[in-house]
Tab-separated table of C-alpha atoms in Angstrom:
chain	number	residue	atom	x	y	z
A	1	MET	CA	-19.102	-7.802	-13.318
A	2	LYS	CA	-16.423	-8.243	-10.630
A	3	ASN	CA	-15.635	-11.742	-11.895
A	4	ARG	CA	-15.506	-10.484	-15.465
A	5	ILE	CA	-13.089	-7.658	-14.704
A	6	GLU	CA	-10.953	-9.864	-12.442
A	7	SER	CA	-10.706	-12.389	-15.251
A	8	ILE	CA	-9.419	-9.711	-17.629
A	9	LEU	CA	-7.028	-8.377	-14.977
A	10	GLY	CA	-5.488	-11.831	-14.821
A	11	GLU	CA	-4.728	-11.654	-18.524
A	12	ARG	CA	-3.573	-8.080	-19.095
A	13	ILE	CA	-3.050	-4.684	-17.564
A	14	LEU	CA	-6.149	-2.520	-17.818
A	15	VAL	CA	-5.794	1.122	-18.792
A	16	LEU	CA	-7.719	3.850	-16.995
A	17	ASP	CA	-8.392	7.208	-18.632
A	18	GLY	CA	-6.610	10.501	-17.917
A	19	ALA	CA	-7.647	13.854	-16.524
A	20	MET	CA	-11.135	15.207	-17.160
A	21	GLY	CA	-10.420	18.734	-15.901
A	22	THR	CA	-7.336	19.122	-18.079
A	23	MET	CA	-9.370	18.278	-21.165
A	24	ILE	CA	-12.271	20.553	-20.174
A	25	GLN	CA	-9.826	23.462	-19.818
A	26	ARG	CA	-8.937	23.135	-23.502
A	27	HIS	CA	-12.442	24.338	-24.374
A	28	GLN	CA	-12.081	27.713	-22.592
A	29	LEU	CA	-15.676	27.637	-21.398
A	30	GLU	CA	-17.603	30.600	-20.010
A	31	GLU	CA	-20.381	30.994	-17.447
A	32	PHE	CA	-23.078	30.321	-20.055
A	33	ASP	CA	-21.669	26.865	-20.766
A	34	PHE	CA	-22.285	25.802	-17.170
A	35	ARG	CA	-25.907	27.040	-17.223
A	36	LYS	CA	-27.152	26.146	-20.702
A	37	GLY	CA	-30.577	24.536	-20.719
A	38	ALA	CA	-30.759	23.885	-16.975
A	39	PHE	CA	-29.374	26.537	-14.657
A	40	GLU	CA	-29.958	29.891	-16.386
A	41	LYS	CA	-31.874	31.280	-13.401
A	42	HIS	CA	-29.541	29.992	-10.712
A	43	THR	CA	-28.277	32.894	-8.606
A	44	ASN	CA	-24.764	31.623	-7.791
A	45	PRO	CA	-21.816	31.745	-10.226
A	46	LEU	CA	-21.293	28.298	-11.758
A	47	LYS	CA	-18.215	28.629	-13.957
A	48	GLY	CA	-15.713	25.956	-13.008
A	49	ASN	CA	-18.285	23.478	-11.702
A	50	ASN	CA	-17.219	20.903	-14.270
A	51	ASP	CA	-19.673	18.209	-13.182
A	52	LEU	CA	-22.531	20.356	-14.516
A	53	LEU	CA	-21.247	19.983	-18.061
A	54	SER	CA	-22.665	16.470	-18.181
A	55	ILE	CA	-26.057	18.208	-18.169
A	56	THR	CA	-25.369	21.501	-19.945
A	57	ARG	CA	-22.700	20.501	-22.492
A	58	PRO	CA	-22.869	16.693	-22.688
A	59	GLU	CA	-21.328	16.629	-26.160
A	60	ILE	CA	-18.066	17.983	-24.716
A	61	ILE	CA	-17.926	15.298	-22.037
A	62	LYS	CA	-18.810	12.584	-24.543
A	63	ASP	CA	-16.023	13.717	-26.853
A	64	ILE	CA	-13.535	13.564	-23.980
A	65	HIS	CA	-14.655	10.028	-23.128
A	66	ARG	CA	-14.280	9.010	-26.788
A	67	ALA	CA	-10.815	10.539	-26.972
A	68	TYR	CA	-9.664	8.395	-24.064
A	69	PHE	CA	-11.227	5.239	-25.469
A	70	ASP	CA	-9.637	5.974	-28.840
A	71	ALA	CA	-6.299	6.355	-27.052
A	72	GLY	CA	-6.621	2.826	-25.675
A	73	ALA	CA	-8.371	3.220	-22.318
A	74	ASP	CA	-10.333	0.238	-21.045
A	75	ILE	CA	-12.003	2.203	-18.242
A	76	ILE	CA	-13.344	5.756	-18.311
A	77	GLU	CA	-14.412	7.695	-15.232
A	78	THR	CA	-17.685	9.582	-14.981
A	79	ASN	CA	-17.540	13.372	-14.752
A	80	THR	CA	-18.631	13.311	-11.102
A	81	PHE	CA	-15.552	14.043	-8.989
A	82	SER	CA	-17.487	16.748	-7.083
A	83	GLY	CA	-20.843	15.033	-7.369
A	84	THR	CA	-21.912	15.071	-3.724
A	85	SER	CA	-24.280	17.465	-1.991
A	86	ILE	CA	-21.363	18.451	0.270
A	87	ALA	CA	-19.188	19.554	-2.644
A	88	GLN	CA	-22.095	21.081	-4.577
A	89	ALA	CA	-23.133	23.171	-1.572
A	90	ASP	CA	-20.476	25.705	-2.572
A	91	TYR	CA	-22.615	26.439	-5.639
A	92	GLY	CA	-26.007	26.083	-3.972
A	93	LEU	CA	-26.730	23.025	-6.125
A	94	GLU	CA	-27.405	20.295	-3.593
A	95	HIS	CA	-30.726	19.675	-5.350
A	96	ALA	CA	-28.964	18.854	-8.628
A	97	VAL	CA	-26.820	16.002	-7.304
A	98	PHE	CA	-28.971	13.146	-8.595
A	99	ASP	CA	-29.152	14.592	-12.112
A	100	ILE	CA	-25.411	15.335	-12.187
A	101	ASN	CA	-24.505	11.754	-11.342
A	102	TYR	CA	-27.242	10.038	-13.304
A	103	GLN	CA	-26.572	12.007	-16.502
A	104	SER	CA	-22.792	11.642	-16.139
A	105	ALA	CA	-23.115	7.871	-15.818
A	106	LYS	CA	-25.655	7.655	-18.622
A	107	ILE	CA	-23.583	9.539	-21.197
A	108	ALA	CA	-20.381	7.696	-20.251
A	109	LYS	CA	-22.148	4.361	-20.696
A	110	GLU	CA	-23.564	5.491	-24.034
A	111	VAL	CA	-20.039	6.189	-25.249
A	112	ALA	CA	-18.720	2.889	-23.888
A	113	ASP	CA	-21.449	1.034	-25.763
A	114	GLU	CA	-20.235	2.565	-29.043
A	115	TYR	CA	-17.066	0.450	-28.801
A	116	THR	CA	-17.273	-3.249	-29.597
A	117	ASP	CA	-13.620	-4.151	-30.249
A	118	LYS	CA	-12.935	-5.130	-26.621
A	119	PRO	CA	-14.676	-4.770	-23.249
A	120	ARG	CA	-14.991	-1.142	-22.156
A	121	PHE	CA	-16.011	-0.157	-18.655
A	122	VAL	CA	-17.401	2.909	-16.896
A	123	ALA	CA	-16.218	3.726	-13.378
A	124	GLY	CA	-18.353	5.999	-11.253
A	125	SER	CA	-15.944	8.637	-9.934
A	126	ILE	CA	-16.495	9.337	-6.224
A	127	GLY	CA	-14.300	12.177	-5.004
A	128	PRO	CA	-13.244	12.941	-1.424
A	129	THR	CA	-15.468	16.059	-1.013
A	130	ASN	CA	-13.963	19.365	0.094
A	131	ARG	CA	-14.215	18.550	3.811
A	132	THR	CA	-12.358	16.191	6.115
A	133	ALA	CA	-13.882	14.160	8.917
A	134	SER	CA	-10.539	13.626	10.658
A	135	ILE	CA	-9.076	17.114	10.985
A	136	SER	CA	-10.431	20.338	12.441
A	137	PRO	CA	-10.432	23.318	10.056
A	138	ASP	CA	-10.165	25.581	13.110
A	139	VAL	CA	-6.684	25.702	14.648
A	140	ASN	CA	-8.213	27.141	17.808
A	141	ASP	CA	-10.603	24.208	18.244
A	142	PRO	CA	-8.929	20.860	17.477
A	143	GLY	CA	-12.088	18.936	18.368
A	144	TYR	CA	-14.272	20.717	15.818
A	145	ARG	CA	-15.278	18.966	12.600
A	146	ALA	CA	-16.853	20.647	9.571
A	147	VAL	CA	-18.481	17.365	8.561
A	148	THR	CA	-19.517	14.174	10.346
A	149	PHE	CA	-19.288	10.559	9.257
A	150	ASP	CA	-23.068	10.475	8.913
A	151	ASP	CA	-23.108	13.653	6.806
A	152	LEU	CA	-20.664	11.978	4.439
A	153	ARG	CA	-22.540	8.679	4.436
A	154	ILE	CA	-25.799	10.368	3.450
A	155	ALA	CA	-24.122	12.436	0.729
A	156	TYR	CA	-22.332	9.426	-0.713
A	157	ARG	CA	-25.525	7.342	-0.673
A	158	GLU	CA	-27.185	9.896	-2.916
A	159	GLN	CA	-24.259	9.941	-5.317
A	160	VAL	CA	-23.810	6.174	-5.453
A	161	SER	CA	-27.499	5.501	-5.999
A	162	ALA	CA	-27.592	7.864	-8.989
A	163	LEU	CA	-24.380	6.461	-10.484
A	164	ILE	CA	-25.722	2.932	-10.307
A	165	GLU	CA	-29.066	3.955	-11.797
A	166	GLY	CA	-27.156	5.690	-14.598
A	167	GLY	CA	-25.448	2.420	-15.494
A	168	VAL	CA	-21.861	2.426	-14.201
A	169	ASP	CA	-19.962	-0.873	-14.235
A	170	LEU	CA	-17.846	-0.208	-11.155
A	171	LEU	CA	-17.287	2.422	-8.470
A	172	LEU	CA	-14.046	4.339	-7.921
A	173	VAL	CA	-13.535	6.022	-4.539
A	174	GLU	CA	-10.607	8.205	-5.499
A	175	THR	CA	-8.131	10.843	-4.384
A	176	VAL	CA	-8.596	9.752	-0.780
A	177	PHE	CA	-6.798	12.180	1.524
A	178	ASP	CA	-8.815	11.174	4.609
A	179	THR	CA	-9.476	7.482	5.132
A	180	LEU	CA	-12.466	8.274	7.365
A	181	ASN	CA	-14.125	9.990	4.398
A	182	ALA	CA	-13.403	6.896	2.310
A	183	LYS	CA	-14.862	4.648	5.002
A	184	ALA	CA	-18.070	6.700	4.874
A	185	ALA	CA	-18.209	6.254	1.102
A	186	LEU	CA	-17.641	2.515	1.377
A	187	PHE	CA	-20.229	2.210	4.157
A	188	ALA	CA	-22.749	4.012	1.928
A	189	ILE	CA	-21.874	1.777	-1.020
A	190	GLN	CA	-22.437	-1.366	1.022
A	191	GLU	CA	-25.768	-0.017	2.280
A	192	ILE	CA	-26.914	0.565	-1.295
A	193	PHE	CA	-25.694	-2.874	-2.361
A	194	ARG	CA	-27.728	-4.553	0.376
A	195	GLU	CA	-30.861	-2.516	-0.272
A	196	GLU	CA	-30.749	-2.886	-4.050
A	197	ASN	CA	-29.490	-6.487	-3.997
A	198	ILE	CA	-26.632	-5.532	-6.309
A	199	VAL	CA	-22.860	-5.801	-6.159
A	200	LEU	CA	-20.423	-3.849	-8.324
A	201	PRO	CA	-16.617	-3.927	-8.243
A	202	ILE	CA	-15.089	-1.228	-6.035
A	203	MET	CA	-11.782	0.503	-6.672
A	204	VAL	CA	-10.171	2.695	-4.008
A	205	SER	CA	-7.347	5.108	-4.771
A	206	GLY	CA	-5.562	7.123	-2.118
A	207	THR	CA	-3.368	10.194	-2.340
A	208	ILE	CA	0.088	10.405	-0.840
A	209	THR	CA	0.434	14.146	-0.546
A	210	ASP	CA	4.220	14.483	-0.581
A	211	GLN	CA	7.468	12.569	-0.203
A	212	SER	CA	6.786	11.934	3.481
A	213	GLY	CA	4.800	8.961	2.194
A	214	ARG	CA	1.641	9.911	4.088
A	215	THR	CA	-1.877	11.000	3.302
A	216	LEU	CA	-3.024	14.475	4.327
A	217	THR	CA	-4.407	13.022	7.562
A	218	GLY	CA	-1.101	11.360	8.410
A	219	GLN	CA	-1.491	7.726	7.404
A	220	THR	CA	1.325	5.805	5.786
A	221	THR	CA	0.582	3.787	2.652
A	222	GLU	CA	0.464	0.556	4.658
A	223	ALA	CA	-1.840	2.067	7.289
A	224	PHE	CA	-4.156	3.305	4.524
A	225	LEU	CA	-4.258	-0.204	3.078
A	226	ILE	CA	-4.893	-1.903	6.423
A	227	SER	CA	-7.689	0.553	7.241
A	228	LEU	CA	-9.651	-0.501	4.158
A	229	SER	CA	-8.708	-4.162	3.753
A	230	HIS	CA	-11.898	-5.400	5.426
A	231	ILE	CA	-13.836	-4.354	2.321
A	232	PRO	CA	-13.833	-6.838	-0.610
A	233	LEU	CA	-12.230	-4.428	-3.097
A	234	LEU	CA	-11.391	-5.035	-6.727
A	235	SER	CA	-8.314	-2.840	-6.410
A	236	ILE	CA	-6.479	-0.423	-4.197
A	237	GLY	CA	-4.036	2.141	-5.487
A	238	LEU	CA	-2.741	5.669	-5.592
A	239	ASN	CA	-3.448	8.749	-7.665
A	240	CYS	CA	-2.817	12.491	-7.817
A	241	ALA	CA	-0.335	14.706	-5.891
A	242	LEU	CA	2.767	12.906	-7.175
A	243	GLY	CA	4.289	12.224	-10.546
A	244	ALA	CA	5.038	8.645	-11.556
A	245	ASN	CA	8.675	8.703	-10.470
A	246	MET	CA	7.741	9.731	-6.900
A	247	MET	CA	4.871	7.241	-6.602
A	248	ARG	CA	6.926	4.104	-7.167
A	249	PRO	CA	8.049	3.353	-3.563
A	250	TYR	CA	4.462	3.523	-2.303
A	251	LEU	CA	3.226	1.210	-5.046
A	252	GLN	CA	5.949	-1.213	-4.002
A	253	ILE	CA	4.391	-1.256	-0.530
A	254	LEU	CA	0.930	-1.994	-1.900
A	255	ASN	CA	2.328	-4.704	-4.154
A	256	ALA	CA	3.996	-6.417	-1.210
A	257	LYS	CA	1.122	-6.098	1.253
A	258	THR	CA	-2.188	-6.568	-0.595
A	259	SER	CA	-4.052	-9.399	-2.285
A	260	PHE	CA	-6.212	-6.883	-4.181
A	261	ALA	CA	-5.319	-5.650	-7.650
A	262	VAL	CA	-3.127	-2.519	-7.574
A	263	SER	CA	-3.896	0.634	-9.540
A	264	ALA	CA	-2.023	3.847	-10.216
A	265	HIS	CA	-2.924	7.032	-12.015
A	266	PRO	CA	-0.204	9.594	-11.303
A	267	ASN	CA	-0.072	13.203	-12.370
A	268	ALA	CA	1.924	14.349	-15.378
A	269	GLY	CA	4.743	15.347	-13.047
A	270	LEU	CA	4.478	18.194	-10.563
A	271	PRO	CA	2.837	21.534	-11.416
A	272	ASN	CA	5.014	24.506	-12.337
A	273	GLU	CA	4.677	27.951	-10.765
A	274	PHE	CA	1.563	28.575	-12.899
A	275	GLY	CA	-0.102	25.338	-11.808
A	276	GLU	CA	0.507	23.702	-15.202
A	277	TYR	CA	1.664	20.133	-15.735
A	278	GLU	CA	4.435	19.910	-18.303
A	279	GLU	CA	5.541	16.288	-18.309
A	280	SER	CA	5.348	14.905	-21.840
A	281	PRO	CA	3.551	11.668	-22.715
A	282	GLN	CA	6.884	10.074	-23.582
A	283	LEU	CA	8.559	11.036	-20.311
A	284	MET	CA	5.586	9.915	-18.239
A	285	ALA	CA	5.455	6.569	-20.044
A	286	GLU	CA	9.170	6.070	-19.491
A	287	GLN	CA	8.686	6.527	-15.746
A	288	ILE	CA	5.652	4.225	-15.655
A	289	LYS	CA	7.747	1.592	-17.436
A	290	MET	CA	9.460	0.977	-14.081
A	291	PHE	CA	6.109	-0.024	-12.538
A	292	LEU	CA	5.522	-2.510	-15.322
A	293	GLU	CA	9.015	-3.992	-15.295
A	294	GLU	CA	8.703	-4.647	-11.556
A	295	GLY	CA	5.223	-6.153	-11.909
A	296	LEU	CA	3.604	-3.636	-9.550
A	297	ILE	CA	0.479	-2.788	-11.491
A	298	ASN	CA	-2.862	-4.206	-12.662
A	299	ILE	CA	-4.552	-0.925	-13.635
A	300	ILE	CA	-2.686	2.129	-14.943
A	301	GLY	CA	-3.885	5.568	-16.040
A	302	GLY	CA	-3.306	9.261	-15.484
A	303	CYS	CA	-4.480	12.047	-13.200
A	304	CYS	CA	-3.882	15.819	-13.296
A	305	GLY	CA	-2.302	17.118	-16.486
A	306	THR	CA	-2.681	13.886	-18.428
A	307	THR	CA	-4.381	13.809	-21.824
A	308	PRO	CA	-5.328	11.228	-24.478
A	309	GLU	CA	-1.786	11.626	-25.791
A	310	HIS	CA	-0.435	10.471	-22.424
A	311	ILE	CA	-2.892	7.586	-22.236
A	312	LYS	CA	-2.010	6.443	-25.754
A	313	GLU	CA	1.679	6.182	-24.821
A	314	ILE	CA	0.809	4.371	-21.590
A	315	ALA	CA	-1.616	1.978	-23.306
A	316	GLU	CA	0.929	1.031	-25.973
A	317	LEU	CA	3.510	0.396	-23.280
A	318	ALA	CA	1.153	-1.646	-21.084
A	319	LYS	CA	0.498	-4.089	-23.927
A	320	LYS	CA	4.091	-5.286	-23.664
A	321	TYR	CA	3.918	-6.369	-20.015
A	322	LYS	CA	2.109	-8.976	-17.949
A	323	PRO	CA	-0.127	-7.774	-15.109
A	324	ARG	CA	0.859	-8.086	-11.478
A	325	ALA	CA	-0.099	-11.465	-10.014
A	326	PHE	CA	-2.741	-11.227	-7.263
């Protein structure tokens, strides 16, 4: 699979999908939607736990996947951004982690198999969890950690195993704000690969939190890259936090410093005072055009606030440019 995707990346820019949460919000779902057929007796509130919809409302998630493929996406992400036992602990659903990831991968692959016009791929989305291994959450105790490397490794093993069993084509460790968390995910992935005698392509995407050019835990873009370059990645890139216009200088660093493919899926601008993303598909595409003209990108998509309309504009634009050489 890695050779197949790398071969395509040498020929054209691949298009990743857009935001899952933004599309789910369009449905104005209620508590019942997150319980239907599986979690009716669960005692904790579940509204907002979007990963559950792969089990309780799979038709909604399938329709979102189709919308992105119809818009021109080559790669869709599974609905598993919070699919670890660490993230699901907030809802008391650690026991549901395997089903969440397996069903999310399964339905995404089913949709991908409906399309025969060109290769379509499913990336298993592996989020950062809601805890950091590098920073204390207690200002009075700098040495304290709410999670350990081993806690993360075990949680990621469970997620990765289920994603692979569900049929994903590649793995995407995304929205990395703490490189130590990402290292735990990659360690878990490599353990699973050895045990199962399988290798899938791995994408890693970090998050530069503001115009300081650093991750939440203080790493520069180059330091983030160096920290992970010992892993044989398919791609390394950036997503979330910034709009396309602010992401460009950090993509230039990756382009100059890495032999991996480079990916980007920026937000649709910055959120307004209501937390809404207002950047139009046309404006976002115009900003991404700079990435393509400079030859910075192999994989391009969208993060928060992006929709199939955004991805359609981006996909049409990407057809006109050659991929970054790597």
